[in-house]
Short mmCIF file of C-alpha atoms in Angstrom, two decimals:
data_model
loop_
_atom_site.label_atom_id
_atom_site.label_comp_id
_atom_site.label_asym_id
_atom_site.label_seq_id
_atom_site.Cartn_x
_atom_site.Cartn_y
_atom_site.Cartn_z
CA MET A 293 75.79 -54.37 33.47
CA SER A 294 74.32 -52.07 35.81
CA ALA A 295 74.78 -48.34 35.46
CA ILE A 296 77.76 -46.36 38.11
CA ILE A 297 76.90 -43.53 36.05
CA GLU A 298 73.91 -42.92 34.52
CA ALA A 299 72.87 -39.18 32.76
CA LYS A 300 69.68 -38.32 31.63
CA ASN A 301 69.28 -34.94 29.08
CA LEU A 302 71.94 -33.31 31.05
CA ASN A 303 72.47 -30.00 31.14
CA LEU A 304 75.23 -29.10 33.18
CA GLY A 305 77.34 -24.48 32.58
CA TYR A 306 78.41 -21.45 35.03
CA ASN A 307 76.52 -19.54 35.37
CA ASP A 308 73.27 -18.89 32.51
CA GLU A 309 76.08 -20.70 30.69
CA LEU A 310 75.97 -23.94 29.36
CA VAL A 311 78.42 -26.22 28.80
CA ILE A 312 76.67 -29.46 28.07
CA LYS A 313 74.08 -30.03 26.23
CA ASP A 314 71.46 -32.47 26.67
CA ALA A 315 73.89 -34.87 27.21
CA THR A 316 72.69 -38.42 27.59
CA PHE A 317 74.90 -41.29 28.63
CA SER A 318 75.50 -44.20 30.50
CA ILE A 319 79.30 -45.55 32.72
CA ASN A 320 78.82 -49.26 33.85
CA ALA A 321 80.99 -51.53 36.29
CA LYS A 322 84.27 -52.78 35.16
CA GLU A 323 84.80 -49.88 31.95
CA PHE A 324 87.17 -48.23 30.82
CA VAL A 325 86.31 -44.70 29.94
CA PHE A 326 88.53 -41.53 27.75
CA ILE A 327 86.09 -38.38 27.12
CA THR A 328 87.99 -36.27 24.51
CA GLY A 329 87.59 -33.59 23.24
CA ALA A 330 88.96 -29.75 22.59
CA SER A 331 89.95 -27.85 24.98
CA GLY A 332 86.92 -26.00 26.37
CA SER A 333 85.05 -28.03 25.68
CA GLY A 334 83.64 -29.45 29.64
CA LYS A 335 85.44 -32.30 29.88
CA SER A 336 86.05 -30.96 33.37
CA THR A 337 83.27 -29.95 33.26
CA ILE A 338 81.41 -33.08 33.09
CA LEU A 339 83.56 -34.55 35.79
CA SER A 340 82.94 -32.45 38.58
CA SER A 341 79.10 -33.18 38.17
CA PHE A 342 80.55 -37.40 39.33
CA PHE A 343 81.66 -36.31 42.48
CA GLY A 344 78.92 -33.25 43.24
CA HIS A 345 81.56 -30.26 42.70
CA LEU A 346 79.18 -29.13 40.03
CA ASP A 347 75.31 -28.94 39.78
CA VAL A 348 72.95 -30.16 37.95
CA LYS A 349 71.54 -27.53 36.03
CA SER A 350 68.41 -29.26 34.58
CA GLY A 351 68.62 -32.86 33.81
CA HIS A 352 69.03 -36.16 35.17
CA LEU A 353 72.43 -37.78 36.75
CA ASN A 354 72.74 -40.50 39.03
CA VAL A 355 75.99 -40.95 40.56
CA PHE A 356 75.94 -44.87 41.82
CA GLY A 357 72.86 -44.45 42.33
CA VAL A 358 72.29 -41.20 44.02
CA SER A 359 71.09 -38.91 42.28
CA MET A 360 72.64 -36.02 42.50
CA GLN A 361 69.82 -33.31 41.41
CA ARG A 362 67.88 -34.11 45.11
CA ALA A 363 71.18 -35.06 47.28
CA SER A 364 71.97 -33.77 50.44
CA LYS A 365 75.50 -32.50 51.63
CA ASN A 366 75.83 -35.89 53.50
CA ARG A 367 74.87 -38.02 50.81
CA ILE A 368 77.55 -36.34 48.46
CA ASN A 369 80.02 -36.62 51.16
CA HIS A 370 79.82 -40.02 52.04
CA LEU A 371 80.40 -40.71 48.01
CA ARG A 372 83.19 -38.86 47.69
CA ARG A 373 84.04 -41.87 49.60
CA SER A 374 84.40 -44.51 46.35
CA ILE A 375 85.72 -41.77 44.14
CA GLY A 376 89.14 -40.46 42.93
CA ILE A 377 90.64 -37.97 41.68
CA VAL A 378 92.75 -37.33 40.30
CA PHE A 379 92.77 -33.23 39.52
CA GLN A 380 93.84 -31.97 36.44
CA ASP A 381 96.59 -28.62 38.83
CA TYR A 382 96.55 -32.02 40.95
CA LYS A 383 95.51 -30.05 43.79
CA LEU A 384 97.88 -31.52 46.22
CA ILE A 385 98.82 -29.07 49.48
CA LYS A 386 101.79 -27.94 48.64
CA GLU A 387 102.67 -27.01 53.27
CA TRP A 388 102.16 -31.37 52.77
CA ASN A 389 105.28 -34.34 52.66
CA ILE A 390 104.48 -36.35 49.79
CA GLU A 391 102.73 -39.00 52.71
CA ARG A 392 100.62 -36.43 53.75
CA ASN A 393 99.34 -35.92 50.98
CA VAL A 394 98.16 -39.40 50.16
CA MET A 395 97.45 -40.22 53.64
CA LEU A 396 94.16 -37.67 53.27
CA PRO A 397 92.44 -39.70 51.09
CA MET A 398 92.06 -42.22 53.74
CA VAL A 399 92.43 -39.74 56.85
CA ILE A 400 89.03 -37.85 55.40
CA ASN A 401 87.78 -41.60 55.35
CA GLY A 402 88.94 -42.83 59.14
CA TYR A 403 91.02 -45.58 58.27
CA LYS A 404 93.34 -46.22 60.88
CA LYS A 405 96.79 -44.57 61.30
CA GLU A 406 98.84 -48.37 61.02
CA VAL A 407 96.74 -48.70 57.72
CA CYS A 408 97.05 -45.81 56.41
CA LYS A 409 101.43 -45.78 56.90
CA SER A 410 101.39 -49.01 55.60
CA GLN A 411 98.89 -48.28 52.70
CA VAL A 412 100.80 -45.16 52.30
CA GLU A 413 104.24 -46.71 52.53
CA LYS A 414 103.07 -49.42 49.17
CA LEU A 415 101.62 -46.81 47.08
CA LEU A 416 105.00 -44.57 47.77
CA VAL A 417 106.87 -47.78 46.82
CA HIS A 418 104.26 -49.52 44.06
CA ILE A 419 105.18 -45.14 41.75
CA LYS A 420 108.62 -45.20 42.91
CA LEU A 421 108.42 -42.30 45.65
CA SER A 422 109.32 -43.72 48.40
CA HIS A 423 112.59 -42.24 48.90
CA LYS A 424 110.71 -38.86 48.33
CA ALA A 425 107.71 -39.69 51.01
CA ASN A 426 108.70 -36.25 53.64
CA LYS A 427 110.22 -33.78 50.51
CA PHE A 428 107.21 -31.38 49.44
CA PRO A 429 105.06 -31.35 46.56
CA LEU A 430 107.18 -28.25 45.21
CA GLU A 431 110.48 -29.87 45.56
CA LEU A 432 109.42 -32.54 43.09
CA SER A 433 109.12 -32.44 39.14
CA GLY A 434 105.21 -32.25 37.80
CA GLY A 435 105.75 -35.73 36.84
CA GLU A 436 107.18 -37.00 40.26
CA GLN A 437 103.81 -34.30 41.32
CA GLN A 438 101.24 -36.72 39.17
CA ARG A 439 102.67 -39.88 40.42
CA VAL A 440 101.67 -38.47 43.69
CA ALA A 441 97.96 -37.40 42.81
CA MET A 442 97.11 -41.04 41.28
CA ALA A 443 98.21 -42.54 44.74
CA ARG A 444 96.20 -40.03 46.59
CA ALA A 445 93.53 -40.92 44.66
CA LEU A 446 93.79 -44.81 44.86
CA ALA A 447 94.78 -44.70 49.15
CA HIS A 448 91.86 -45.16 49.76
CA ASN A 449 90.16 -48.11 47.77
CA PRO A 450 87.54 -46.11 45.51
CA THR A 451 85.31 -47.65 43.44
CA ILE A 452 85.45 -45.33 40.65
CA ILE A 453 88.95 -43.11 39.75
CA LEU A 454 88.29 -40.20 37.56
CA ALA A 455 91.25 -38.64 36.12
CA ASP A 456 91.81 -35.31 34.45
CA GLU A 457 94.28 -35.26 32.17
#
């Protein structure tokens, strides 16, 4: 099996503080992986590095064969098209209705409007929120917001899903 994410002696952190030190691992296609640890142990930090939101301090990190240390902004943007992300705080756009929030990654990836509408309808039925398509995030419960965030992560048929708690 080929690795879709590979790290060797990976160091990550903020400013001068390392949060992840000398991590070496690989994640293969079709694996279901949990990263566990205490609060503040670096779970969100490591996920952020997988989609280029956090730079590698030292060591090596390859995601889908892309060296995250050497990748251009364009290459990272292209890489993100293969990744679905459920953020810890969901990052729903409060001024947009649920339908539009779920549609966001498809619009970014250039899907046609009809495809976007059809995919969003299917996902909202699947998460049992089709009756709230025109509601706004702050009109939903926390659990409903989380389901919207999951639907958004799945909307563009990514190769990998990163879910932060």
